[in-house]
JSON list of C-alpha atoms and ligand atoms in Angstrom, two decimals:
[
{"chain": "A", "resi": 287, "resn": "MET", "atom": "CA", "xyz": [190.45, 193.73, 83.57]},
{"chain": "A", "resi": 288, "resn": "ALA", "atom": "CA", "xyz": [190.55, 196.28, 80.24]},
{"chain": "A", "resi": 289, "resn": "TYR", "atom": "CA", "xyz": [191.27, 193.13, 78.38]},
{"chain": "A", "resi": 290, "resn": "HIS", "atom": "CA", "xyz": [188.36, 191.15, 79.64]},
{"chain": "A", "resi": 291, "resn": "TYR", "atom": "CA", "xyz": [185.77, 193.99, 79.04]},
{"chain": "A", "resi": 292, "resn": "GLU", "atom": "CA", "xyz": [187.37, 194.42, 75.30]},
{"chain": "A", "resi": 293, "resn": "MET", "atom": "CA", "xyz": [186.54, 190.55, 75.00]},
{"chain": "A", "resi": 294, "resn": "LEU", "atom": "CA", "xyz": [183.06, 191.19, 76.32]},
{"chain": "A", "resi": 295, "resn": "PHE", "atom": "CA", "xyz": [182.46, 193.92, 74.33]},
{"chain": "A", "resi": 296, "resn": "PHE", "atom": "CA", "xyz": [183.96, 192.11, 70.91]},
{"chain": "A", "resi": 297, "resn": "LEU", "atom": "CA", "xyz": [181.60, 188.83, 72.07]},
{"chain": "A", "resi": 298, "resn": "TYR", "atom": "CA", "xyz": [178.32, 191.14, 72.47]},
{"chain": "A", "resi": 299, "resn": "TYR", "atom": "CA", "xyz": [179.31, 192.68, 69.05]},
{"chain": "A", "resi": 300, "resn": "LEU", "atom": "CA", "xyz": [179.49, 189.35, 67.28]},
{"chain": "A", "resi": 301, "resn": "ILE", "atom": "CA", "xyz": [176.23, 187.85, 68.73]},
{"chain": "A", "resi": 302, "resn": "GLY", "atom": "CA", "xyz": [174.67, 191.32, 68.07]},
{"chain": "A", "resi": 303, "resn": "LEU", "atom": "CA", "xyz": [175.85, 190.69, 64.26]},
{"chain": "A", "resi": 304, "resn": "SER", "atom": "CA", "xyz": [174.61, 187.13, 63.76]},
{"chain": "A", "resi": 305, "resn": "ALA", "atom": "CA", "xyz": [171.40, 188.15, 65.27]},
{"chain": "A", "resi": 306, "resn": "LEU", "atom": "CA", "xyz": [171.12, 190.86, 62.87]},
{"chain": "A", "resi": 307, "resn": "GLN", "atom": "CA", "xyz": [172.01, 188.67, 59.99]},
{"chain": "A", "resi": 308, "resn": "GLY", "atom": "CA", "xyz": [169.56, 185.96, 61.22]},
{"chain": "A", "resi": 309, "resn": "LEU", "atom": "CA", "xyz": [166.86, 188.42, 60.78]},
{"chain": "A", "resi": 310, "resn": "ASN", "atom": "CA", "xyz": [167.51, 189.58, 57.39]},
{"chain": "A", "resi": 311, "resn": "ALA", "atom": "CA", "xyz": [168.57, 185.96, 55.96]},
{"chain": "A", "resi": 312, "resn": "VAL", "atom": "CA", "xyz": [165.75, 184.48, 53.57]},
{"chain": "A", "resi": 313, "resn": "GLU", "atom": "CA", "xyz": [164.80, 181.08, 54.40]},
{"chain": "A", "resi": 314, "resn": "TYR", "atom": "CA", "xyz": [164.76, 178.45, 51.85]},
{"chain": "A", "resi": 315, "resn": "GLN", "atom": "CA", "xyz": [162.83, 175.25, 52.17]},
{"chain": "A", "resi": 316, "resn": "ALA", "atom": "CA", "xyz": [161.77, 171.97, 49.87]},
{"chain": "A", "resi": 317, "resn": "PHE", "atom": "CA", "xyz": [159.76, 169.19, 50.59]},
{"chain": "A", "resi": 318, "resn": "ASN", "atom": "CA", "xyz": [158.50, 166.15, 48.53]},
{"chain": "A", "resi": 319, "resn": "TYR", "atom": "CA", "xyz": [154.98, 165.39, 49.13]},
{"chain": "A", "resi": 320, "resn": "ALA", "atom": "CA", "xyz": [154.46, 163.08, 46.25]},
{"chain": "A", "resi": 321, "resn": "SER", "atom": "CA", "xyz": [157.22, 160.48, 47.63]},
{"chain": "A", "resi": 322, "resn": "GLY", "atom": "CA", "xyz": [156.04, 157.08, 46.84]},
{"chain": "A", "resi": 323, "resn": "THR", "atom": "CA", "xyz": [154.66, 157.75, 43.69]},
{"chain": "A", "resi": 324, "resn": "THR", "atom": "CA", "xyz": [156.81, 157.23, 40.34]},
{"chain": "A", "resi": 325, "resn": "GLY", "atom": "CA", "xyz": [157.27, 161.30, 39.79]},
{"chain": "A", "resi": 326, "resn": "GLY", "atom": "CA", "xyz": [158.11, 161.52, 43.76]},
{"chain": "A", "resi": 327, "resn": "THR", "atom": "CA", "xyz": [160.83, 158.93, 43.39]},
{"chain": "A", "resi": 328, "resn": "ARG", "atom": "CA", "xyz": [162.29, 160.17, 40.00]},
{"chain": "A", "resi": 329, "resn": "PHE", "atom": "CA", "xyz": [162.54, 163.32, 41.90]},
{"chain": "A", "resi": 330, "resn": "ASP", "atom": "CA", "xyz": [164.58, 162.04, 44.95]},
{"chain": "A", "resi": 331, "resn": "THR", "atom": "CA", "xyz": [166.86, 160.07, 43.11]},
{"chain": "A", "resi": 332, "resn": "GLN", "atom": "CA", "xyz": [167.39, 162.79, 40.29]},
{"chain": "A", "resi": 333, "resn": "ILE", "atom": "CA", "xyz": [167.18, 166.05, 41.98]},
{"chain": "A", "resi": 334, "resn": "GLY", "atom": "CA", "xyz": [166.45, 165.65, 45.75]},
{"chain": "A", "resi": 335, "resn": "VAL", "atom": "CA", "xyz": [165.32, 168.18, 48.36]},
{"chain": "A", "resi": 336, "resn": "GLU", "atom": "CA", "xyz": [168.74, 169.45, 49.24]},
{"chain": "A", "resi": 337, "resn": "TYR", "atom": "CA", "xyz": [169.57, 170.26, 45.70]},
{"chain": "A", "resi": 338, "resn": "SER", "atom": "CA", "xyz": [166.23, 172.17, 45.64]},
{"chain": "A", "resi": 339, "resn": "ARG", "atom": "CA", "xyz": [166.92, 174.19, 48.50]},
{"chain": "A", "resi": 340, "resn": "GLU", "atom": "CA", "xyz": [170.32, 175.35, 47.33]},
{"chain": "A", "resi": 341, "resn": "LYS", "atom": "CA", "xyz": [169.23, 176.24, 44.12]},
{"chain": "A", "resi": 342, "resn": "LEU", "atom": "CA", "xyz": [166.18, 178.22, 45.26]},
{"chain": "A", "resi": 343, "resn": "LYS", "atom": "CA", "xyz": [168.98, 180.30, 47.35]},
{"chain": "A", "resi": 344, "resn": "SER", "atom": "CA", "xyz": [171.74, 180.41, 44.30]},
{"chain": "A", "resi": 345, "resn": "ALA", "atom": "CA", "xyz": [168.42, 181.44, 41.96]},
{"chain": "A", "resi": 346, "resn": "SER", "atom": "CA", "xyz": [166.96, 184.01, 44.41]},
{"chain": "A", "resi": 347, "resn": "GLU", "atom": "CA", "xyz": [170.96, 185.44, 44.38]},
{"chain": "A", "resi": 348, "resn": "PHE", "atom": "CA", "xyz": [170.98, 185.39, 40.57]},
{"chain": "A", "resi": 349, "resn": "ILE", "atom": "CA", "xyz": [167.55, 186.99, 40.00]},
{"chain": "A", "resi": 350, "resn": "TRP", "atom": "CA", "xyz": [168.92, 190.00, 42.82]},
{"chain": "A", "resi": 351, "resn": "GLN", "atom": "CA", "xyz": [171.93, 190.55, 40.93]},
{"chain": "A", "resi": 352, "resn": "THR", "atom": "CA", "xyz": [170.13, 190.46, 37.16]},
{"chain": "A", "resi": 353, "resn": "PHE", "atom": "CA", "xyz": [167.53, 192.93, 38.86]},
{"chain": "A", "resi": 354, "resn": "ARG", "atom": "CA", "xyz": [170.53, 194.68, 40.42]},
{"chain": "A", "resi": 355, "resn": "GLN", "atom": "CA", "xyz": [169.04, 194.63, 43.42]},
{"chain": "A", "resi": 356, "resn": "THR", "atom": "CA", "xyz": [172.09, 195.20, 45.63]},
{"chain": "A", "resi": 357, "resn": "SER", "atom": "CA", "xyz": [170.58, 196.13, 48.97]},
{"chain": "A", "resi": 358, "resn": "GLU", "atom": "CA", "xyz": [167.38, 194.01, 50.78]},
{"chain": "A", "resi": 359, "resn": "THR", "atom": "CA", "xyz": [165.50, 197.35, 50.58]},
{"chain": "A", "resi": 360, "resn": "GLU", "atom": "CA", "xyz": [165.56, 197.47, 46.95]},
{"chain": "A", "resi": 361, "resn": "ARG", "atom": "CA", "xyz": [164.03, 193.71, 46.71]},
{"chain": "A", "resi": 362, "resn": "LYS", "atom": "CA", "xyz": [160.62, 192.53, 47.54]},
{"chain": "A", "resi": 363, "resn": "SER", "atom": "CA", "xyz": [160.06, 191.47, 51.17]},
{"chain": "A", "resi": 364, "resn": "VAL", "atom": "CA", "xyz": [159.99, 187.81, 51.40]},
{"chain": "A", "resi": 365, "resn": "GLN", "atom": "CA", "xyz": [161.23, 186.28, 54.42]},
{"chain": "A", "resi": 366, "resn": "SER", "atom": "CA", "xyz": [160.98, 182.52, 52.76]},
{"chain": "A", "resi": 367, "resn": "VAL", "atom": "CA", "xyz": [160.69, 180.82, 49.57]},
{"chain": "A", "resi": 368, "resn": "SER", "atom": "CA", "xyz": [159.03, 177.14, 49.53]},
{"chain": "A", "resi": 369, "resn": "LEU", "atom": "CA", "xyz": [159.26, 174.43, 47.32]},
{"chain": "A", "resi": 370, "resn": "PHE", "atom": "CA", "xyz": [156.53, 171.86, 47.09]},
{"chain": "A", "resi": 371, "resn": "VAL", "atom": "CA", "xyz": [156.66, 168.73, 44.80]},
{"chain": "A", "resi": 372, "resn": "GLU", "atom": "CA", "xyz": [153.10, 167.51, 44.45]},
{"chain": "A", "resi": 373, "resn": "THR", "atom": "CA", "xyz": [150.88, 165.26, 42.50]},
{"chain": "A", "resi": 374, "resn": "MET", "atom": "CA", "xyz": [148.58, 167.91, 40.21]},
{"chain": "A", "resi": 375, "resn": "ALA", "atom": "CA", "xyz": [145.61, 165.98, 38.84]},
{"chain": "A", "resi": 376, "resn": "ASP", "atom": "CA", "xyz": [145.32, 166.89, 35.36]},
{"chain": "A", "resi": 377, "resn": "GLY", "atom": "CA", "xyz": [141.96, 169.47, 35.29]},
{"chain": "A", "resi": 378, "resn": "MET", "atom": "CA", "xyz": [142.93, 170.75, 38.55]},
{"chain": "A", "resi": 379, "resn": "ASN", "atom": "CA", "xyz": [142.22, 174.69, 38.39]},
{"chain": "A", "resi": 380, "resn": "GLY", "atom": "CA", "xyz": [140.87, 173.81, 34.83]},
{"chain": "A", "resi": 381, "resn": "TRP", "atom": "CA", "xyz": [145.23, 173.67, 34.17]},
{"chain": "A", "resi": 382, "resn": "HIS", "atom": "CA", "xyz": [146.38, 171.12, 31.81]},
{"chain": "A", "resi": 383, "resn": "GLY", "atom": "CA", "xyz": [150.05, 170.41, 31.17]},
{"chain": "A", "resi": 384, "resn": "VAL", "atom": "CA", "xyz": [151.14, 172.90, 33.72]},
{"chain": "A", "resi": 385, "resn": "PRO", "atom": "CA", "xyz": [154.74, 171.96, 35.00]},
{"chain": "A", "resi": 386, "resn": "ALA", "atom": "CA", "xyz": [154.87, 174.13, 38.33]},
{"chain": "A", "resi": 387, "resn": "TYR", "atom": "CA", "xyz": [153.32, 177.40, 39.49]},
{"chain": "A", "resi": 388, "resn": "ALA", "atom": "CA", "xyz": [154.33, 179.93, 42.05]},
{"chain": "A", "resi": 389, "resn": "VAL", "atom": "CA", "xyz": [151.82, 181.69, 44.61]},
{"chain": "A", "resi": 390, "resn": "ASN", "atom": "CA", "xyz": [152.66, 183.76, 47.39]},
{"chain": "A", "resi": 391, "resn": "ASN", "atom": "CA", "xyz": [156.18, 182.64, 47.77]},
{"chain": "A", "resi": 392, "resn": "GLU", "atom": "CA", "xyz": [155.45, 179.20, 47.42]},
{"chain": "A", "resi": 393, "resn": "ILE", "atom": "CA", "xyz": [156.53, 177.03, 44.26]},
{"chain": "A", "resi": 394, "resn": "HIS", "atom": "CA", "xyz": [154.63, 174.16, 43.20]},
{"chain": "A", "resi": 395, "resn": "VAL", "atom": "CA", "xyz": [155.97, 171.36, 40.83]},
{"chain": "A", "resi": 396, "resn": "ASN", "atom": "CA", "xyz": [154.08, 169.02, 39.54]},
{"chain": "A", "resi": 397, "resn": "ALA", "atom": "CA", "xyz": [155.25, 165.55, 40.33]},
{"chain": "A", "resi": 398, "resn": "THR", "atom": "CA", "xyz": [153.66, 164.01, 37.05]},
{"chain": "A", "resi": 399, "resn": "TYR", "atom": "CA", "xyz": [155.84, 166.44, 34.84]},
{"chain": "A", "resi": 400, "resn": "ILE", "atom": "CA", "xyz": [158.74, 165.01, 36.51]},
{"chain": "A", "resi": 401, "resn": "GLU", "atom": "CA", "xyz": [157.29, 161.62, 35.83]},
{"chain": "A", "resi": 402, "resn": "VAL", "atom": "CA", "xyz": [156.72, 161.67, 32.12]},
{"chain": "A", "resi": 403, "resn": "TYR", "atom": "CA", "xyz": [159.57, 164.48, 31.12]},
{"chain": "A", "resi": 404, "resn": "LYS", "atom": "CA", "xyz": [162.04, 162.56, 28.76]},
{"chain": "A", "resi": 405, "resn": "GLY", "atom": "CA", "xyz": [165.36, 163.84, 29.04]},
{"chain": "A", "resi": 406, "resn": "ASP", "atom": "CA", "xyz": [167.55, 165.56, 31.50]},
{"chain": "A", "resi": 407, "resn": "VAL", "atom": "CA", "xyz": [165.00, 166.10, 34.19]},
{"chain": "A", "resi": 408, "resn": "ASN", "atom": "CA", "xyz": [167.27, 167.74, 36.78]},
{"chain": "A", "resi": 409, "resn": "ARG", "atom": "CA", "xyz": [168.25, 170.59, 34.02]},
{"chain": "A", "resi": 410, "resn": "GLU", "atom": "CA", "xyz": [164.71, 171.12, 33.34]},
{"chain": "A", "resi": 411, "resn": "ILE", "atom": "CA", "xyz": [163.23, 171.53, 36.83]},
{"chain": "A", "resi": 412, "resn": "THR", "atom": "CA", "xyz": [166.56, 173.52, 37.97]},
{"chain": "A", "resi": 413, "resn": "GLY", "atom": "CA", "xyz": [165.35, 175.73, 34.56]},
{"chain": "A", "resi": 414, "resn": "ILE", "atom": "CA", "xyz": [161.55, 175.77, 35.68]},
{"chain": "A", "resi": 415, "resn": "LEU", "atom": "CA", "xyz": [163.10, 176.82, 39.50]},
{"chain": "A", "resi": 416, "resn": "TYR", "atom": "CA", "xyz": [164.87, 179.77, 37.78]},
{"chain": "A", "resi": 417, "resn": "HIS", "atom": "CA", "xyz": [161.58, 180.76, 36.25]},
{"chain": "A", "resi": 418, "resn": "GLU", "atom": "CA", "xyz": [159.30, 180.19, 39.18]},
{"chain": "A", "resi": 419, "resn": "VAL", "atom": "CA", "xyz": [161.91, 181.92, 41.60]},
{"chain": "A", "resi": 420, "resn": "THR", "atom": "CA", "xyz": [161.50, 184.77, 39.71]},
{"chain": "A", "resi": 421, "resn": "HIS", "atom": "CA", "xyz": [157.76, 185.68, 40.33]},
{"chain": "A", "resi": 422, "resn": "VAL", "atom": "CA", "xyz": [158.85, 185.47, 43.95]},
{"chain": "A", "resi": 423, "resn": "TRP", "atom": "CA", "xyz": [160.91, 188.40, 43.71]},
{"chain": "A", "resi": 424, "resn": "GLN", "atom": "CA", "xyz": [159.73, 190.03, 40.68]},
{"chain": "A", "resi": 425, "resn": "TRP", "atom": "CA", "xyz": [157.58, 193.04, 40.84]},
{"chain": "A", "resi": 426, "resn": "ASP", "atom": "CA", "xyz": [154.07, 192.46, 38.86]},
{"chain": "A", "resi": 427, "resn": "GLY", "atom": "CA", "xyz": [153.20, 195.91, 37.50]},
{"chain": "A", "resi": 428, "resn": "ASN", "atom": "CA", "xyz": [150.69, 196.31, 40.18]},
{"chain": "A", "resi": 429, "resn": "GLY", "atom": "CA", "xyz": [148.58, 193.87, 38.12]},
{"chain": "A", "resi": 430, "resn": "GLN", "atom": "CA", "xyz": [147.87, 196.51, 35.32]},
{"chain": "A", "resi": 431, "resn": "PRO", "atom": "CA", "xyz": [146.79, 195.12, 31.89]},
{"chain": "A", "resi": 432, "resn": "GLY", "atom": "CA", "xyz": [149.43, 193.98, 29.72]},
{"chain": "A", "resi": 433, "resn": "ALA", "atom": "CA", "xyz": [151.75, 193.05, 32.36]},
{"chain": "A", "resi": 434, "resn": "GLY", "atom": "CA", "xyz": [151.39, 189.22, 32.46]},
{"chain": "A", "resi": 435, "resn": "VAL", "atom": "CA", "xyz": [153.20, 188.70, 29.23]},
{"chain": "A", "resi": 436, "resn": "LEU", "atom": "CA", "xyz": [156.10, 190.73, 30.54]},
{"chain": "A", "resi": 437, "resn": "ILE", "atom": "CA", "xyz": [156.09, 189.38, 34.03]},
{"chain": "A", "resi": 438, "resn": "GLU", "atom": "CA", "xyz": [156.33, 185.46, 31.85]},
{"chain": "A", "resi": 439, "resn": "GLY", "atom": "CA", "xyz": [159.13, 187.15, 29.54]},
{"chain": "A", "resi": 440, "resn": "VAL", "atom": "CA", "xyz": [161.24, 188.20, 32.73]},
{"chain": "A", "resi": 441, "resn": "ALA", "atom": "CA", "xyz": [160.89, 184.93, 34.21]},
{"chain": "A", "resi": 442, "resn": "ASP", "atom": "CA", "xyz": [162.18, 183.07, 30.98]},
{"chain": "A", "resi": 443, "resn": "PHE", "atom": "CA", "xyz": [164.73, 185.83, 30.50]},
{"chain": "A", "resi": 444, "resn": "ILE", "atom": "CA", "xyz": [165.95, 184.53, 33.79]},
{"chain": "A", "resi": 445, "resn": "ARG", "atom": "CA", "xyz": [165.93, 181.21, 33.20]},
{"chain": "A", "resi": 446, "resn": "LEU", "atom": "CA", "xyz": [167.71, 182.07, 29.63]},
{"chain": "A", "resi": 447, "resn": "LYS", "atom": "CA", "xyz": [170.55, 184.38, 31.27]},
{"chain": "A", "resi": 448, "resn": "ALA", "atom": "CA", "xyz": [171.11, 181.60, 33.79]},
{"chain": "A", "resi": 449, "resn": "GLY", "atom": "CA", "xyz": [172.03, 178.92, 31.25]},
{"chain": "A", "resi": 450, "resn": "TYR", "atom": "CA", "xyz": [168.72, 176.94, 31.58]},
{"chain": "A", "resi": 451, "resn": "ALA", "atom": "CA", "xyz": [166.80, 177.02, 28.12]},
{"chain": "A", "resi": 452, "resn": "PRO", "atom": "CA", "xyz": [165.13, 174.22, 26.95]},
{"chain": "A", "resi": 453, "resn": "SER", "atom": "CA", "xyz": [165.59, 173.16, 23.67]},
{"chain": "A", "resi": 454, "resn": "HIS", "atom": "CA", "xyz": [162.28, 173.07, 22.86]},
{"chain": "A", "resi": 455, "resn": "TRP", "atom": "CA", "xyz": [162.16, 177.26, 23.00]},
{"chain": "A", "resi": 456, "resn": "VAL", "atom": "CA", "xyz": [161.85, 179.37, 19.91]},
{"chain": "A", "resi": 457, "resn": "LYS", "atom": "CA", "xyz": [165.18, 180.63, 19.00]},
{"chain": "A", "resi": 458, "resn": "PRO", "atom": "CA", "xyz": [166.27, 184.06, 18.80]},
{"chain": "A", "resi": 459, "resn": "GLY", "atom": "CA", "xyz": [164.52, 186.29, 16.60]},
{"chain": "A", "resi": 460, "resn": "GLU", "atom": "CA", "xyz": [161.44, 183.91, 16.50]},
{"chain": "A", "resi": 461, "resn": "GLY", "atom": "CA", "xyz": [157.93, 184.48, 17.10]},
{"chain": "A", "resi": 462, "resn": "ASN", "atom": "CA", "xyz": [154.97, 186.84, 15.82]},
{"chain": "A", "resi": 463, "resn": "SER", "atom": "CA", "xyz": [154.88, 189.70, 18.43]},
{"chain": "A", "resi": 464, "resn": "TRP", "atom": "CA", "xyz": [156.89, 190.77, 21.11]},
{"chain": "A", "resi": 465, "resn": "ASP", "atom": "CA", "xyz": [153.92, 189.75, 23.68]},
{"chain": "A", "resi": 466, "resn": "GLN", "atom": "CA", "xyz": [153.70, 186.45, 23.09]},
{"chain": "A", "resi": 467, "resn": "GLY", "atom": "CA", "xyz": [155.20, 186.04, 26.30]},
{"chain": "A", "resi": 468, "resn": "TYR", "atom": "CA", "xyz": [157.27, 183.33, 27.78]},
{"chain": "A", "resi": 469, "resn": "ASP", "atom": "CA", "xyz": [160.48, 182.40, 25.45]},
{"chain": "A", "resi": 470, "resn": "VAL", "atom": "CA", "xyz": [159.55, 184.68, 22.36]},
{"chain": "A", "resi": 471, "resn": "THR", "atom": "CA", "xyz": [159.24, 187.72, 25.00]},
{"chain": "A", "resi": 472, "resn": "ALA", "atom": "CA", "xyz": [162.61, 186.02, 27.02]},
{"chain": "A", "resi": 473, "resn": "HIS", "atom": "CA", "xyz": [164.90, 186.42, 23.55]},
{"chain": "A", "resi": 474, "resn": "PHE", "atom": "CA", "xyz": [163.25, 190.01, 22.60]},
{"chain": "A", "resi": 475, "resn": "LEU", "atom": "CA", "xyz": [164.24, 191.26, 26.17]},
{"chain": "A", "resi": 476, "resn": "ASP", "atom": "CA", "xyz": [167.72, 189.86, 25.66]},
{"chain": "A", "resi": 477, "resn": "TYR", "atom": "CA", "xyz": [167.77, 191.89, 22.51]},
{"chain": "A", "resi": 478, "resn": "CYS", "atom": "CA", "xyz": [166.51, 194.78, 24.51]},
{"chain": "A", "resi": 479, "resn": "ASP", "atom": "CA", "xyz": [169.29, 194.38, 27.45]},
{"chain": "A", "resi": 480, "resn": "GLY", "atom": "CA", "xyz": [171.87, 194.31, 24.75]},
{"chain": "A", "resi": 481, "resn": "LEU", "atom": "CA", "xyz": [171.03, 197.45, 23.44]},
{"chain": "A", "resi": 482, "resn": "LYS", "atom": "CA", "xyz": [170.87, 199.04, 26.84]},
{"chain": "A", "resi": 483, "resn": "ASN", "atom": "CA", "xyz": [173.03, 197.08, 29.65]},
{"chain": "A", "resi": 484, "resn": "GLY", "atom": "CA", "xyz": [170.74, 196.62, 32.43]},
{"chain": "A", "resi": 485, "resn": "PHE", "atom": "CA", "xyz": [167.50, 197.06, 30.48]},
{"chain": "A", "resi": 486, "resn": "VAL", "atom": "CA", "xyz": [165.69, 194.20, 32.33]},
{"chain": "A", "resi": 487, "resn": "ALA", "atom": "CA", "xyz": [166.69, 195.38, 35.71]},
{"chain": "A", "resi": 488, "resn": "GLU", "atom": "CA", "xyz": [165.45, 198.92, 35.02]},
{"chain": "A", "resi": 489, "resn": "LEU", "atom": "CA", "xyz": [162.14, 197.48, 33.47]},
{"chain": "A", "resi": 490, "resn": "ASN", "atom": "CA", "xyz": [161.57, 195.55, 36.72]},
{"chain": "A", "resi": 491, "resn": "ALA", "atom": "CA", "xyz": [162.32, 198.47, 38.76]},
{"chain": "A", "resi": 492, "resn": "LYS", "atom": "CA", "xyz": [159.40, 200.34, 37.22]},
{"chain": "A", "resi": 493, "resn": "MET", "atom": "CA", "xyz": [157.18, 197.42, 37.63]},
{"chain": "A", "resi": 494, "resn": "LYS", "atom": "CA", "xyz": [157.17, 197.99, 41.16]},
{"chain": "A", "resi": 495, "resn": "THR", "atom": "CA", "xyz": [154.18, 200.48, 40.73]},
{"chain": "A", "resi": 496, "resn": "ALA", "atom": "CA", "xyz": [152.35, 200.20, 37.32]},
{"chain": "A", "resi": 497, "resn": "TYR", "atom": "CA", "xyz": [153.49, 198.99, 33.83]},
{"chain": "A", "resi": 498, "resn": "SER", "atom": "CA", "xyz": [153.07, 200.40, 30.55]},
{"chain": "A", "resi": 499, "resn": "ALA", "atom": "CA", "xyz": [154.28, 199.71, 26.69]},
{"chain": "A", "resi": 500, "resn": "GLN", "atom": "CA", "xyz": [155.65, 203.44, 27.14]},
{"chain": "A", "resi": 501, "resn": "PHE", "atom": "CA", "xyz": [158.65, 202.20, 29.76]},
{"chain": "A", "resi": 502, "resn": "PHE", "atom": "CA", "xyz": [160.17, 200.59, 26.46]},
{"chain": "A", "resi": 503, "resn": "VAL", "atom": "CA", "xyz": [160.38, 204.48, 24.99]},
{"chain": "A", "resi": 504, "resn": "GLU", "atom": "CA", "xyz": [161.25, 206.04, 28.53]},
{"chain": "A", "resi": 505, "resn": "LEU", "atom": "CA", "xyz": [164.40, 203.20, 28.64]},
{"chain": "A", "resi": 506, "resn": "LEU", "atom": "CA", "xyz": [165.42, 202.71, 24.79]},
{"chain": "A", "resi": 507, "resn": "GLY", "atom": "CA", "xyz": [164.12, 205.68, 23.23]},
{"chain": "A", "resi": 508, "resn": "LYS", "atom": "CA", "xyz": [161.82, 203.61, 20.54]},
{"chain": "A", "resi": 509, "resn": "THR", "atom": "CA", "xyz": [158.35, 202.43, 21.02]},
{"chain": "A", "resi": 510, "resn": "VAL", "atom": "CA", "xyz": [158.28, 198.57, 21.49]},
{"chain": "A", "resi": 511, "resn": "ASP", "atom": "CA", "xyz": [156.93, 197.75, 17.94]},
{"chain": "A", "resi": 512, "resn": "GLN", "atom": "CA", "xyz": [159.47, 199.84, 16.63]},
{"chain": "A", "resi": 513, "resn": "LEU", "atom": "CA", "xyz": [161.97, 197.59, 18.55]},
{"chain": "A", "resi": 514, "resn": "TRP", "atom": "CA", "xyz": [160.19, 194.57, 17.16]},
{"chain": "A", "resi": 515, "resn": "ALA", "atom": "CA", "xyz": [160.64, 195.54, 14.06]},
{"chain": "A", "resi": 516, "resn": "ASP", "atom": "CA", "xyz": [164.47, 196.18, 14.62]},
{"chain": "A", "resi": 517, "resn": "TYR", "atom": "CA", "xyz": [164.96, 193.02, 16.32]},
{"chain": "A", "resi": 518, "resn": "LYS", "atom": "CA", "xyz": [163.11, 191.04, 13.42]},
{"chain": "A", "resi": 519, "resn": "ALA", "atom": "CA", "xyz": [165.22, 192.80, 10.97]},
{"chain": "A", "resi": 520, "resn": "LYS", "atom": "CA", "xyz": [168.52, 191.81, 12.52]},
{"chain": "A", "resi": 521, "resn": "TYR", "atom": "CA", "xyz": [167.37, 188.20, 12.76]},
{"chain": "A", "resi": 522, "resn": "GLY", "atom": "CA", "xyz": [166.80, 188.68, 8.86]},
{"chain": "A", "resi": 523, "resn": "ASN", "atom": "CA", "xyz": [162.95, 188.00, 9.12]},
{"chain": "B", "resi": 708, "resn": "NAG", "atom": "C1", "xyz": [150.81, 167.43, 35.51]},
{"chain": "B", "resi": 708, "resn": "NAG", "atom": "O1", "xyz": [151.78, 167.26, 34.61]},
{"chain": "B", "resi": 708, "resn": "NAG", "atom": "C2", "xyz": [150.96, 165.97, 33.66]},
{"chain": "B", "resi": 708, "resn": "NAG", "atom": "C3", "xyz": [152.04, 165.43, 33.18]},
{"chain": "B", "resi": 708, "resn": "NAG", "atom": "O2", "xyz": [153.13, 166.57, 32.00]},
{"chain": "B", "resi": 708, "resn": "NAG", "atom": "C4", "xyz": [149.82, 166.81, 32.86]},
{"chain": "B", "resi": 708, "resn": "NAG", "atom": "O3", "xyz": [149.58, 165.80, 32.24]},
{"chain": "B", "resi": 708, "resn": "NAG", "atom": "C5", "xyz": [148.89, 167.36, 33.78]},
{"chain": "B", "resi": 708, "resn": "NAG", "atom": "O4", "xyz": [148.03, 167.92, 32.98]},
{"chain": "B", "resi": 708, "resn": "NAG", "atom": "C6", "xyz": [149.43, 168.28, 34.95]},
{"chain": "B", "resi": 708, "resn": "NAG", "atom": "N1", "xyz": [148.70, 169.00, 35.72]},
{"chain": "B", "resi": 708, "resn": "NAG", "atom": "C7", "xyz": [148.15, 170.20, 35.60]},
{"chain": "B", "resi": 708, "resn": "NAG", "atom": "C8", "xyz": [146.91, 170.37, 36.46]},
{"chain": "B", "resi": 708, "resn": "NAG", "atom": "O5", "xyz": [148.45, 170.54, 34.49]}
]
């Protein structure tokens, strides 16, 4: 009799555990809304919804790891991440040449960009996914002035660390100023992360509530301009 009760208890325990995990799990979804178009077909044959779903998940895990967010309470509260491949007519929202964008945990990928991309489109879109998934999880400095360039710099830093920097990016040490954003800022952040392991994770954590260039002083003991000068000197510029 006792044996049966134990079994029953164990069963309840298992059910409870899986319910809990189900509650906390992030849902990943991908849709091709451009199927039938040349770009949509190229997406299906060279990338695919199943692969994209897997990448949304592995990118998220990579980002949490890089941000050193070991527990869920440290992360942004996000229940699902979705990807849509869709036609984005040139000039939509006043945009030109935008490959993808993220809004409200949704990532939208430009099907025409997939169509006309020259080279390994799977690798390119995977890199873009790492960048866009970062936008889903990173803190935004509460929308304060100056945060935008770091938001884009951190997203490209993640793409760089994941091994998906494209060949058209600037090389380390290149660029005119630390706040050019994107690849220029990404390489600079990589330099800063080399000075202090986990710098980008700490910077992101600080950006939960605010943004200030003073964060560089607080974390590395130097102004961002001094750090940029050191960085340029290191590469002989
Ligand atoms: C979508 O991609 C194409 C090809 O790169 C580009 O010409 C177009 O401007 C992009 N759409 C937007 C809204 O940026």
